[in-house]
mmCIF file of C-alpha atoms in Angstrom:
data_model
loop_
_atom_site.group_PDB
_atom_site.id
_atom_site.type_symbol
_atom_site.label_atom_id
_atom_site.label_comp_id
_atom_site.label_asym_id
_atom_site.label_seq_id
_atom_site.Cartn_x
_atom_site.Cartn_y
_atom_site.Cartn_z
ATOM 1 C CA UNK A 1087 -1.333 -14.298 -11.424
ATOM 2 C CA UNK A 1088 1.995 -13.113 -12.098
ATOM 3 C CA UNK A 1089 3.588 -9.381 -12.127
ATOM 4 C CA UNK A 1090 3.733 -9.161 -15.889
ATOM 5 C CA UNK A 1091 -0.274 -10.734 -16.646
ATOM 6 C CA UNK A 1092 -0.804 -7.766 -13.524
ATOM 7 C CA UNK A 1093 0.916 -5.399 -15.056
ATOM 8 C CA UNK A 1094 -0.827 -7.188 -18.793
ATOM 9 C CA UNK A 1095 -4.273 -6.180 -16.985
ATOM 10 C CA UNK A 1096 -3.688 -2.649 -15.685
ATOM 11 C CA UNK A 1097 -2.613 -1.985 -19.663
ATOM 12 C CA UNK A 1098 -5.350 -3.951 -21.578
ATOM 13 C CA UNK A 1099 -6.643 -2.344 -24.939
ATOM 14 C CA UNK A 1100 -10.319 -1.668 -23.972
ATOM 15 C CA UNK A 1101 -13.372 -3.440 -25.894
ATOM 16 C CA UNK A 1102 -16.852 -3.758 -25.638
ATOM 17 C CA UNK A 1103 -16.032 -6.960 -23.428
ATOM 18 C CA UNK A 1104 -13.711 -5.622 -21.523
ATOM 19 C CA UNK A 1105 -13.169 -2.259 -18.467
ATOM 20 C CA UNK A 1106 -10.224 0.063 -17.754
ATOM 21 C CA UNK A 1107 -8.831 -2.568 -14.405
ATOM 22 C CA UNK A 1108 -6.881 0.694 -13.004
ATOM 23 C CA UNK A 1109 -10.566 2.968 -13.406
ATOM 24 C CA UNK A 1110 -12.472 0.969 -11.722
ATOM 25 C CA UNK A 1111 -9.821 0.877 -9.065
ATOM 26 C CA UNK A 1112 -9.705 4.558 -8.843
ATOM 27 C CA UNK A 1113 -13.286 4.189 -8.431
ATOM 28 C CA UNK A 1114 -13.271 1.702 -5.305
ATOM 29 C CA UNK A 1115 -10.335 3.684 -3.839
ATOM 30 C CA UNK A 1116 -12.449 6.822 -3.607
ATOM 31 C CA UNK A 1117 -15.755 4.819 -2.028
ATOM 32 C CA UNK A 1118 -17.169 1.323 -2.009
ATOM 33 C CA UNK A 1119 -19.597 0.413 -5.117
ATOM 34 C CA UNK A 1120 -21.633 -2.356 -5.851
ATOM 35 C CA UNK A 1121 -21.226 -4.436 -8.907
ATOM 36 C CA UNK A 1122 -25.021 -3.130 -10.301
ATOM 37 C CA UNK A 1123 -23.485 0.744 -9.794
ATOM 38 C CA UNK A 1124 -19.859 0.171 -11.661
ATOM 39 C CA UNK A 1125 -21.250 -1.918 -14.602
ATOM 40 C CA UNK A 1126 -23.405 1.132 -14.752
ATOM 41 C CA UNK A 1127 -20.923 4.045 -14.583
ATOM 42 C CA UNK A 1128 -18.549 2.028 -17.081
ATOM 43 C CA UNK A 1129 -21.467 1.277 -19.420
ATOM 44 C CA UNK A 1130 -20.872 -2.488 -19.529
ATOM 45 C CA UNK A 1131 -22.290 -5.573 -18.498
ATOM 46 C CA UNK A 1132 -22.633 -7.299 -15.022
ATOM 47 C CA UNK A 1133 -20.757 -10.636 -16.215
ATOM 48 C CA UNK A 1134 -17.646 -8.202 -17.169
ATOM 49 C CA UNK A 1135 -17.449 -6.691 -13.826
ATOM 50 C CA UNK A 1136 -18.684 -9.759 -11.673
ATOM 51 C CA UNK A 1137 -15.432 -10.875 -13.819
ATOM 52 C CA UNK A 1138 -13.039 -8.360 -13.028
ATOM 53 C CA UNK A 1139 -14.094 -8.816 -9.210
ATOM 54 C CA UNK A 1140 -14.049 -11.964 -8.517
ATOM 55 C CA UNK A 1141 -10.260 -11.729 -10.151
ATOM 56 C CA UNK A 1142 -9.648 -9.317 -7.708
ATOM 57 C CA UNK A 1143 -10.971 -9.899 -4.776
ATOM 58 C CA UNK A 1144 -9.274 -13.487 -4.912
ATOM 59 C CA UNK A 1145 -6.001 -11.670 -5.274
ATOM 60 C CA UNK A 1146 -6.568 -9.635 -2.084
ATOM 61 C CA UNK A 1147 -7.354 -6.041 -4.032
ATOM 62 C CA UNK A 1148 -10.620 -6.185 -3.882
ATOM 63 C CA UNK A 1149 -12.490 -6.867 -1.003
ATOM 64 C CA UNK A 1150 -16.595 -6.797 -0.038
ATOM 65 C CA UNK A 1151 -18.039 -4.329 2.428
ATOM 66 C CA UNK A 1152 -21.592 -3.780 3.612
ATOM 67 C CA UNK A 1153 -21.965 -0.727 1.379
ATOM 68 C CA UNK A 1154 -20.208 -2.931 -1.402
ATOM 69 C CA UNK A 1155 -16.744 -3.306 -3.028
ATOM 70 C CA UNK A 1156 -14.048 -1.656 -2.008
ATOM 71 C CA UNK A 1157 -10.270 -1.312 -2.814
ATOM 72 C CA UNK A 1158 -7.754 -2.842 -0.333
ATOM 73 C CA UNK A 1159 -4.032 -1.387 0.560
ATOM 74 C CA UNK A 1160 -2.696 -4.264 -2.428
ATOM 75 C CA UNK A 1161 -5.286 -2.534 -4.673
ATOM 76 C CA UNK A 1162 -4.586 1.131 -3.815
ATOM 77 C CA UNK A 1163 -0.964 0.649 -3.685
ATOM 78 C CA UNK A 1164 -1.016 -1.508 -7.421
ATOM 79 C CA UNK A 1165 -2.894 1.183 -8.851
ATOM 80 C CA UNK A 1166 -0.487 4.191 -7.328
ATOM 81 C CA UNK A 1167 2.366 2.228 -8.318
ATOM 82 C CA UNK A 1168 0.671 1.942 -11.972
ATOM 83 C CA UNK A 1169 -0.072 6.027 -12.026
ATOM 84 C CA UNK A 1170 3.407 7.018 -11.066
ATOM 85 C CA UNK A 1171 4.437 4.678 -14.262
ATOM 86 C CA UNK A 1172 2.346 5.811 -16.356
ATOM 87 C CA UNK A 1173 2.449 9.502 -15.544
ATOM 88 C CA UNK A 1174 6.562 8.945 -15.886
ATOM 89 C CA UNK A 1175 6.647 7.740 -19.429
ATOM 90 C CA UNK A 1176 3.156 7.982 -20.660
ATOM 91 C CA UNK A 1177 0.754 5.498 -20.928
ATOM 92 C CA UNK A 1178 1.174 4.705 -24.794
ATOM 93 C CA UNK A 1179 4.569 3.990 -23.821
ATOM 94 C CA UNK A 1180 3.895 1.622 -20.815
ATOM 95 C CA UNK A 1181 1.159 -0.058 -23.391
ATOM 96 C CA UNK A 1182 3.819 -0.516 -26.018
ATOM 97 C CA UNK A 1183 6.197 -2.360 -24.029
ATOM 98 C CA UNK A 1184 3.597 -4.533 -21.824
ATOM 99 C CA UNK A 1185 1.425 -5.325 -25.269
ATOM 100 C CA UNK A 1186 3.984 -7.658 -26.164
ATOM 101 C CA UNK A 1187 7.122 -8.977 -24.852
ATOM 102 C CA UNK A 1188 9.470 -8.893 -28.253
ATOM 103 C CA UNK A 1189 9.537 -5.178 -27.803
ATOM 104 C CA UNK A 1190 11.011 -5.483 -24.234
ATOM 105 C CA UNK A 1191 13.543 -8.192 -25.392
ATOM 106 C CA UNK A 1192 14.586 -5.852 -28.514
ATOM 107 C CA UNK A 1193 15.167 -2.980 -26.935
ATOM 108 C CA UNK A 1194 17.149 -4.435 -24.073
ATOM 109 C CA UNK A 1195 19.446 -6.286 -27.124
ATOM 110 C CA UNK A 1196 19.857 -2.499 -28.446
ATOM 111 C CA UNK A 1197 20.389 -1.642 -25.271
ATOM 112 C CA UNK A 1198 23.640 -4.038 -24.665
ATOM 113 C CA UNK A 1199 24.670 -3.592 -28.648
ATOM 114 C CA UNK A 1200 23.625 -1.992 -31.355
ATOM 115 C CA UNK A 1201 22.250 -3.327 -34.521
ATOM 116 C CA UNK A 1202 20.716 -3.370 -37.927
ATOM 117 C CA UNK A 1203 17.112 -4.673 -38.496
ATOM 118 C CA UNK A 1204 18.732 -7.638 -39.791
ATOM 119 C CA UNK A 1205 20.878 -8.256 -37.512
ATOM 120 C CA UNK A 1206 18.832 -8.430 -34.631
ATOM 121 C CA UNK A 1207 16.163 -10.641 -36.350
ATOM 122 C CA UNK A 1208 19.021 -13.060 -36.500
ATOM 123 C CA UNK A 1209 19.801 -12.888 -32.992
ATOM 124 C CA UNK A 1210 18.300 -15.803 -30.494
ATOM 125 C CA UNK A 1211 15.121 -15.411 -28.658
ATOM 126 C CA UNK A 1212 13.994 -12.200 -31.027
ATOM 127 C CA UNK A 1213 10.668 -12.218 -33.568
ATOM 128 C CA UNK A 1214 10.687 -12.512 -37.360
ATOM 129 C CA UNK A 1215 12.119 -9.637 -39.529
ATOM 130 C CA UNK A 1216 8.916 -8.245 -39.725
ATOM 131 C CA UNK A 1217 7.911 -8.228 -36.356
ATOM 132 C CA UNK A 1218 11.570 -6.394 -35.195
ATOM 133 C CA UNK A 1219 10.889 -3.567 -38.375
ATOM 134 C CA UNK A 1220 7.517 -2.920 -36.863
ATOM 135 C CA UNK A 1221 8.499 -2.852 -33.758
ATOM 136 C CA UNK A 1222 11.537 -0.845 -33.978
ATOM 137 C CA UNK A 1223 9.322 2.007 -36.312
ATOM 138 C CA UNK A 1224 7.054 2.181 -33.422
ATOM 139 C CA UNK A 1225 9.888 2.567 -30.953
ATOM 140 C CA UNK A 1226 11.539 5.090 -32.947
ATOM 141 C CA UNK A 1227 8.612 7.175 -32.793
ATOM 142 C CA UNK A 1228 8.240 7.048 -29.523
ATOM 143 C CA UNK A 1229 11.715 8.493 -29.430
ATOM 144 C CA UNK A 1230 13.012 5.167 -27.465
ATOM 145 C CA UNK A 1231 15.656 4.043 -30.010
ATOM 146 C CA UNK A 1232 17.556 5.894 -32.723
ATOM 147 C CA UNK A 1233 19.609 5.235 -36.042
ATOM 148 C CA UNK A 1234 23.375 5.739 -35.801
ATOM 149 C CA UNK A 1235 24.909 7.387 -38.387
ATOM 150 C CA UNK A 1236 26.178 4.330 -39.483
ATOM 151 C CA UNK A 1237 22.582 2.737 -39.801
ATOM 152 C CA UNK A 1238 22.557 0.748 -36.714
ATOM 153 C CA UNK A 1239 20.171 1.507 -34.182
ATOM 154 C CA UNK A 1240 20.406 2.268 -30.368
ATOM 155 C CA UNK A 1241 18.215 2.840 -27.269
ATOM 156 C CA UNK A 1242 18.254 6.728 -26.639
ATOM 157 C CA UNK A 1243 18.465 7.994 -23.059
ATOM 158 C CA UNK A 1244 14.839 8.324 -22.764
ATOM 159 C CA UNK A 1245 14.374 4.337 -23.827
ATOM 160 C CA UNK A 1246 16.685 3.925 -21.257
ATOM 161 C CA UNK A 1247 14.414 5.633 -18.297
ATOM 162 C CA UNK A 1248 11.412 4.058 -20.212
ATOM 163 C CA UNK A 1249 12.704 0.406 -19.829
ATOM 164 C CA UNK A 1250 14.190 1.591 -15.876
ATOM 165 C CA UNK A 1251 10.468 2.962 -15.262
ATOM 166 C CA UNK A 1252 8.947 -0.536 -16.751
ATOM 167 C CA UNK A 1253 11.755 -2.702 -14.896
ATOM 168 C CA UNK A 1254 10.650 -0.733 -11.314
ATOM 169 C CA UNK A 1255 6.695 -1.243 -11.643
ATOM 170 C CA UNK A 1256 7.337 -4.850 -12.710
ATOM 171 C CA UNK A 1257 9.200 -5.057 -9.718
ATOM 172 C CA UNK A 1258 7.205 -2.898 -7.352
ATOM 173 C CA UNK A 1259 4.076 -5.703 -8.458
ATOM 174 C CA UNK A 1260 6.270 -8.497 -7.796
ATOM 175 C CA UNK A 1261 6.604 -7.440 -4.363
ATOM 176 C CA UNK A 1262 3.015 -6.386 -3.972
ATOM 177 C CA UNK A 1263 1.641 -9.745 -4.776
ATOM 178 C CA UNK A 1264 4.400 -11.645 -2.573
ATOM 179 C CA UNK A 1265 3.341 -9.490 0.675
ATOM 180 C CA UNK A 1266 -0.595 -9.138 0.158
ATOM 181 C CA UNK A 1267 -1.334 -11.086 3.037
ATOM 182 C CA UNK A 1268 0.075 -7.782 4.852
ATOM 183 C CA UNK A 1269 -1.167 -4.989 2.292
ATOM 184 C CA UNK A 1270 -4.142 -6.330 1.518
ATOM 185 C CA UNK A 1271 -5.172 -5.534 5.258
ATOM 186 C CA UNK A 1272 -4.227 -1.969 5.130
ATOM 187 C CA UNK A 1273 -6.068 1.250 4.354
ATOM 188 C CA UNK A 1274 -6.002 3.058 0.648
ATOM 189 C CA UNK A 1275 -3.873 5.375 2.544
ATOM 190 C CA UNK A 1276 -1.325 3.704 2.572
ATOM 191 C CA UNK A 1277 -1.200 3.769 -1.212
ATOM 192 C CA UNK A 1278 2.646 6.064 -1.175
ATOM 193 C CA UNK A 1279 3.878 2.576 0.430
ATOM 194 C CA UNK A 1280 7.541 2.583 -0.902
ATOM 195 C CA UNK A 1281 6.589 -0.796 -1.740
ATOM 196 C CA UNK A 1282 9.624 -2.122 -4.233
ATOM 197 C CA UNK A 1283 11.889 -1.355 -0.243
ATOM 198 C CA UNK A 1284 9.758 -4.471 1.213
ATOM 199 C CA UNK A 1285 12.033 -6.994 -1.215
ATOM 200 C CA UNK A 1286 13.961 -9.216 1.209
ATOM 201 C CA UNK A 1287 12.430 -7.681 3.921
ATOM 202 C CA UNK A 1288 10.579 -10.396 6.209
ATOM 203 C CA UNK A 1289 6.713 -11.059 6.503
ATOM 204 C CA UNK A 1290 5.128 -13.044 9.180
ATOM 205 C CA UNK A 1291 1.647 -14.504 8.240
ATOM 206 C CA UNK A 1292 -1.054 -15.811 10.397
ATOM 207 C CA UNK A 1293 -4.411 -17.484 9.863
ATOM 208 C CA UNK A 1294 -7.252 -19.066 12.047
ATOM 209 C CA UNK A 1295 -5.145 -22.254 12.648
ATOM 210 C CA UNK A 1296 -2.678 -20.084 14.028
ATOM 211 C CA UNK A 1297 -4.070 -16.948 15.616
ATOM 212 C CA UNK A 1298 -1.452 -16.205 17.511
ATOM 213 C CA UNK A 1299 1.902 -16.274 15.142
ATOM 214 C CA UNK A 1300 1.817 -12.192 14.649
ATOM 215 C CA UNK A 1301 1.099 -11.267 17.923
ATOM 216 C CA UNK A 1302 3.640 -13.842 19.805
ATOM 217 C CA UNK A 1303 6.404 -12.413 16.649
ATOM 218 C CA UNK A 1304 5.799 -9.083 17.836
ATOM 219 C CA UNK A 1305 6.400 -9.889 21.363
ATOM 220 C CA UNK A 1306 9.392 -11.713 20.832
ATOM 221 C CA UNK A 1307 10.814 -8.629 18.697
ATOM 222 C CA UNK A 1308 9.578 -6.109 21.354
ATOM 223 C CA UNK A 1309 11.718 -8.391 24.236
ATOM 224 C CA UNK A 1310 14.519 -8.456 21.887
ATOM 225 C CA UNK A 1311 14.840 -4.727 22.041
ATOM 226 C CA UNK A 1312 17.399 -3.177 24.917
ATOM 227 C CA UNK A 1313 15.152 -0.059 26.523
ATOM 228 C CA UNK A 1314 18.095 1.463 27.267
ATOM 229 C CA UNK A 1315 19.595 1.476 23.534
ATOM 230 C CA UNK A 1316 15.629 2.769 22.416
ATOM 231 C CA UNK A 1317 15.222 6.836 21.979
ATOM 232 C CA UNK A 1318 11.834 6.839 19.967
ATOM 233 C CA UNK A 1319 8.756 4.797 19.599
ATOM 234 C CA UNK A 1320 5.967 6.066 17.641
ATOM 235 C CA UNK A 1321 2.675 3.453 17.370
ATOM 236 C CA UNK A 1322 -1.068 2.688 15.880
ATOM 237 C CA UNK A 1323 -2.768 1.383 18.183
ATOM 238 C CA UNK A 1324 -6.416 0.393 17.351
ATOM 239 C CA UNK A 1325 -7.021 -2.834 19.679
ATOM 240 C CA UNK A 1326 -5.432 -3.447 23.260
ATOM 241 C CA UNK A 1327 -3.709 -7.017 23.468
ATOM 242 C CA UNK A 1328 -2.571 -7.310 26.808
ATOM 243 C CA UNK A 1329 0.474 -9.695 25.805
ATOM 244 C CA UNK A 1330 1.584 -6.946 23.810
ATOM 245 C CA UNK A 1331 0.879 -4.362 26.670
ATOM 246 C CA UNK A 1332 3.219 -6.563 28.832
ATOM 247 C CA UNK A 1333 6.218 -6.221 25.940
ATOM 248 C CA UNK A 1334 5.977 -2.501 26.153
ATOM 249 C CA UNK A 1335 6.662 -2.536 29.615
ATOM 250 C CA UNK A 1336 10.378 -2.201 29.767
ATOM 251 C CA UNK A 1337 10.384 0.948 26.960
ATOM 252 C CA UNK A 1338 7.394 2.521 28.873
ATOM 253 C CA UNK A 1339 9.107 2.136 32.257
ATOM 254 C CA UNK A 1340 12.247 4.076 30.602
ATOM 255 C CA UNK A 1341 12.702 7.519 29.417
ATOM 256 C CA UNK A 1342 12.262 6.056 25.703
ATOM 257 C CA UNK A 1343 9.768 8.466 24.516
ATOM 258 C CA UNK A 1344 6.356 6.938 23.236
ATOM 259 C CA UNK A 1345 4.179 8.396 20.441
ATOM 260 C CA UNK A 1346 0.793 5.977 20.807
ATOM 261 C CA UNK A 1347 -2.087 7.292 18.295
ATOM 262 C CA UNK A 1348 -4.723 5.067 18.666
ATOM 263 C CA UNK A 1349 -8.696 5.921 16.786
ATOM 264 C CA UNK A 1350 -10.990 7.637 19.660
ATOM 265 C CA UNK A 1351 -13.116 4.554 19.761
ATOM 266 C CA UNK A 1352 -10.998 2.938 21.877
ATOM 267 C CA UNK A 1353 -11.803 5.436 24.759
ATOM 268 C CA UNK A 1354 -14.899 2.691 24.113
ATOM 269 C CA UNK A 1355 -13.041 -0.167 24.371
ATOM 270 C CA UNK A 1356 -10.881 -0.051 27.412
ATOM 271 C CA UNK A 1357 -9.889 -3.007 28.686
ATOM 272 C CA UNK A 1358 -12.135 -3.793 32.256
ATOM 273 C CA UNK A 1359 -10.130 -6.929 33.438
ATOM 274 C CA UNK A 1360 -8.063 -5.578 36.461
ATOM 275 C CA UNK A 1361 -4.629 -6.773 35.001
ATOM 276 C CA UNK A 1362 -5.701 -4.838 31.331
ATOM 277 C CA UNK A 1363 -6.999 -2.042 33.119
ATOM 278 C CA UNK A 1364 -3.646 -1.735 35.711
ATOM 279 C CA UNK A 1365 -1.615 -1.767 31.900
ATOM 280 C CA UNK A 1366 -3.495 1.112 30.597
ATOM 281 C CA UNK A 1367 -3.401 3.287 34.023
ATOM 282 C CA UNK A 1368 0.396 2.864 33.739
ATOM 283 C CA UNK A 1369 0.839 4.233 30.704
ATOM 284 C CA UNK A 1370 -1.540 7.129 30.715
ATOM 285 C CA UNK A 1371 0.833 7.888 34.133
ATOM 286 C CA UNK A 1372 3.776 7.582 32.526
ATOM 287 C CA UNK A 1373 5.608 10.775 31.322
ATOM 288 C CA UNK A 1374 7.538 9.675 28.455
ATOM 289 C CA UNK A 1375 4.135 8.048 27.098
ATOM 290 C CA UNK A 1376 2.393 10.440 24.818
ATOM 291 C CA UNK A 1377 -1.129 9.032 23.691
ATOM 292 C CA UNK A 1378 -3.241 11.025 21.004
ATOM 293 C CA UNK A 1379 -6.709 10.104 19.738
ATOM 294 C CA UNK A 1380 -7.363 10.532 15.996
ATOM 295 C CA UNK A 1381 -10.867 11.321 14.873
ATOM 296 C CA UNK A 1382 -11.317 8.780 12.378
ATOM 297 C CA UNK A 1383 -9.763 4.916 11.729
ATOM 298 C CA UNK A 1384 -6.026 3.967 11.650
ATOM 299 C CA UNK A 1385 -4.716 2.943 8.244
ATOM 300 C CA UNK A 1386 -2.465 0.318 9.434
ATOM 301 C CA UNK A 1387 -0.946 -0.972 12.657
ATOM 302 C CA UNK A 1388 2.431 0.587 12.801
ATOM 303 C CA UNK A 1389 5.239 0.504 15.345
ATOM 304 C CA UNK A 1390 8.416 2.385 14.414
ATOM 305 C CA UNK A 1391 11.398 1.838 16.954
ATOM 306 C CA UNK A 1392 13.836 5.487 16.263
ATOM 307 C CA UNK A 1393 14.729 5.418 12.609
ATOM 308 C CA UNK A 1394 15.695 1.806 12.232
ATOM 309 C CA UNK A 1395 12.936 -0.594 12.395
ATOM 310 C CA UNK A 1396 9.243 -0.592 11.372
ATOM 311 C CA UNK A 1397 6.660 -3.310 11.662
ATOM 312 C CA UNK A 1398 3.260 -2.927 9.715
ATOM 313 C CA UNK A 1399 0.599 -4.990 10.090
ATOM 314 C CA UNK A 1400 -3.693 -5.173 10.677
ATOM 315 C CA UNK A 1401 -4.495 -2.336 12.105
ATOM 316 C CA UNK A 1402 -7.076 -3.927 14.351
ATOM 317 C CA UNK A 1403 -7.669 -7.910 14.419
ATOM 318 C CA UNK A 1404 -10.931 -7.723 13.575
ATOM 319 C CA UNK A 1405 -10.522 -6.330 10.081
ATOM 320 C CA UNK A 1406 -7.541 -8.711 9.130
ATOM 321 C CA UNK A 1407 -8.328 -11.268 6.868
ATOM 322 C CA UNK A 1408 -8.441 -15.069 7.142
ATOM 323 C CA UNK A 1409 -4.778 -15.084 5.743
ATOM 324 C CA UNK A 1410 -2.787 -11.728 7.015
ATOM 325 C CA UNK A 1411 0.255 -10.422 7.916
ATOM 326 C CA UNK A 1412 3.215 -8.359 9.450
ATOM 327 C CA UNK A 1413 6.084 -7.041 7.452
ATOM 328 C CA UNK A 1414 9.562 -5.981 9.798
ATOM 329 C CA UNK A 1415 11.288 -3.917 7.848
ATOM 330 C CA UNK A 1416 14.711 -2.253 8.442
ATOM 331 C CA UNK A 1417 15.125 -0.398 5.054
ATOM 332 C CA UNK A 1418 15.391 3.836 5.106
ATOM 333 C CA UNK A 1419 12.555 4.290 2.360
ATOM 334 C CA UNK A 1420 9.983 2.714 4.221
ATOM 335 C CA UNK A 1421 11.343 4.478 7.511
ATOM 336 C CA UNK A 1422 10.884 7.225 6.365
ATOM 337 C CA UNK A 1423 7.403 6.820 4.554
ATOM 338 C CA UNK A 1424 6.174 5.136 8.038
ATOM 339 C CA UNK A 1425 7.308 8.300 10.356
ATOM 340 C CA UNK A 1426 6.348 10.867 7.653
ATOM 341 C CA UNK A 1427 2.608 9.016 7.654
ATOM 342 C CA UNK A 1428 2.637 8.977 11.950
ATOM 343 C CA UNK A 1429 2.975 12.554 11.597
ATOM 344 C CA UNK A 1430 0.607 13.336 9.388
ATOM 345 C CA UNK A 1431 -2.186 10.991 11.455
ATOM 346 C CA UNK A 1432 -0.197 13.108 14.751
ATOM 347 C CA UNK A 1433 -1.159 16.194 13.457
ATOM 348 C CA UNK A 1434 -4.876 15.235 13.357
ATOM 349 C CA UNK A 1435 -4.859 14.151 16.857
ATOM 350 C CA UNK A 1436 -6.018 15.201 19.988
ATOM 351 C CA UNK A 1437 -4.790 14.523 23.331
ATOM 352 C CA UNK A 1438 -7.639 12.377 25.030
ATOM 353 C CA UNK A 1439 -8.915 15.572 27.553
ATOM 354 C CA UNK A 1440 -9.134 17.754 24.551
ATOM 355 C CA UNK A 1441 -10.834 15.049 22.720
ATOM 356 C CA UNK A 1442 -13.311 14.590 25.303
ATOM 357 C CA UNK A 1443 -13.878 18.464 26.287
ATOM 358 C CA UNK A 1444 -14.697 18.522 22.150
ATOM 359 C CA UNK A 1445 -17.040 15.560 22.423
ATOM 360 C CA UNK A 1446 -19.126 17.206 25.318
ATOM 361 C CA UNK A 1447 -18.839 20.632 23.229
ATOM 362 C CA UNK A 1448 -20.260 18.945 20.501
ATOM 363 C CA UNK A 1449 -23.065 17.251 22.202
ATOM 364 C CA UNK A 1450 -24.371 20.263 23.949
ATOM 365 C CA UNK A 1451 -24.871 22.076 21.361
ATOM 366 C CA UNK A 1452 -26.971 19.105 19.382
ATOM 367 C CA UNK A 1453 -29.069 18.947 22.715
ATOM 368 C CA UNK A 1454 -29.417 22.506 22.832
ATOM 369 C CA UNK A 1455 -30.548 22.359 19.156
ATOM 370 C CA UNK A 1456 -33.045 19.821 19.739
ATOM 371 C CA UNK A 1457 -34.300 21.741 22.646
ATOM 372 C CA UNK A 1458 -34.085 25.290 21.484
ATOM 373 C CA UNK A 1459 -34.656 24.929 17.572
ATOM 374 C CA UNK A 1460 -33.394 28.209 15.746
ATOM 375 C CA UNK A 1461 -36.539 30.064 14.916
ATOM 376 C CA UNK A 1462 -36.497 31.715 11.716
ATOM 377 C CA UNK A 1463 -38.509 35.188 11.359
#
């Protein structure tokens, strides 16, 4: 599949045989559904939805959970990108273009000159008289093109945005289906990815024949780093890899100040080997290491070095896919998306004493519950 049969899909007129693609993604964004549950909420069959999942789950949007489908990072962020479209220039709009590609191709030709019905039937590559009178009635009420005083006609300024706002979702889906092997592993929370800032930007992929081609990238870009140069790191950190660990060492041993969020399971999953172990006693020592625990799970394995480079990847290796990967990117947009979204998960944190004291807190009083039920009158 292609950006403009994605974008074809997301825009479909609706029959009985077909669903609304970008519902039933709001739907799996918001919880995981099985295929018996959405054929019944969108009145249709099973064959149209076992359809419309299987599409999807090949393409990496979809993807199958114990509790039952459920959107990926590729899905959430196609389906924000779509919304922010549609919400821009209206969704009749976005349908008019995407139904069929004359349309586009006239109103960029009006767009470069202006022209008579006639005149742009003539023209090479364009439809049949007909077709460019329909389609130019339909774009003039829409208020995308306009008649000249002299009878030509012209894309108005609000065509103009409406072919910009068409031109940046195509776009934003070409990139989304190049680097799925990285969204695709991330959580719907990352749906505000910047994602049209990843183009050109460079993706390393792994799979099971090569385990290791992420993690030995990342430790190559971590040594390539000068600790003295480095003011700011700020981290997800939902498994302990103690290559990795090793990398860190220089920054950690510096006054480079380190953010590390990691979920509070991993108080559960500290590493026993003595070398692991010696690793993680460093860095809780260290005084330029800051380490928060967040509640719930990470969206995304993140490391952001100042506000110049981030690398985004599985946030754990357990839940990446056969086929994933890491994107290094270097562009502003995405810098600043990736340290406004480690703040956000930094303000939900706790320090791993205050996590702990809560923990205890909390288990008390369930004891004390169990023990000393509240009697009612």
């Amino acid at each position: 599949m292609n950006a403009q049969e994605l974008l074809t899909c997301f825009t479909a007129a609706q029959n009985p045989d077909t669903v609304s693609v970008a519902a039933v993604f709001r739907t799996l964004r918001e919880d995981s559904e099985s295929q018996v549950d959405l054929a019944v909420e969108f009145d249709t069959t099973r064959k149209t939805i076992n359809q419309l999942i299987s599409e999807f789950t090949e393409l990496g949007f979809i993807t199958s959970t114990e509790d039952g489908y459920r959107l990926t990072g590729a899905g959430a962020i196609a389906l924000q990108q779509y919304i922010n479209a549609a919400d821009t220039i209206g969704e009749e709009r976005l349908q008019f273009l995407v139904t069929s590609q004359n349309r586009v191709t006239i109103l960029r030709s009006l767009h470069e000159h202006s022209a008579r019905k006639g005149e742009l039937a003539s023209r090479q590559n364009l439809p049949s008289r007909s077709t460019v009178g329909r389609a130019i009635d339909t774009a003039e009420t829409y208020r995308l093109i306009t008649r000249t005083t002299c009878g030509d006609y012209t894309v108005t300024s609000h065509g103009e945005a409406v072919l910009e706002t068409y031109d940046d979702l195509l776009h934003a889906f070409e990139q989304i289906l190049d680097k799925t092997p990285c969204l695709q592993n991330l959580g719907v929370e990352c749906a505000e990815l910047p994602v049209s800032a990843l183009d050109g930007e460079e993706m390393v992929t792994g799979n099971p024949k090569n385990p290791f081609t992420q993690r030995n990238k990342l430790v190559t870009f971590l040594d390539s780093l000068d600790e003295t140069e480095v003011d700011h790191i700020r981290t997800f950190s939902s498994y302990f890899d103690l290559e990795i660990s090793k990398a860190f060492n220089p920054l950690m041993r510096s006054e480079t100040r380190m953010d590390v969020i990691s979920p509070a399971t991993a108080l559960d999953e500290m590493p026993t080997v003595a070398e692991g172990a010696e690793h993680v006693k460093q860095g809780l020592g260290a005084e330029n290491v800051h380490w928060q625990l967040y509640p719930g799970e990470l969206p995304v394995g993140l490391l952001i070095v100042d506000e110049d480079w981030v690398v985004a990847g599985p946030k754990s290796v357990s839940d990446a896919t056969e086929i994933s990967g890491t994107v290094y990117c270097s562009d502003p947009e995405i810098v600043e998306w990736a340290i406004d979204l480690h703040e956000a998960y930094m303000s939900g944190s706790k320090k791993p004493l205050e996590h702990l004291a809560d923990s205890f807190r909390s288990a008390s009083s369930t004891l004390l519950e169990k023990v000393m039920p509240i009697q009612t009158p």
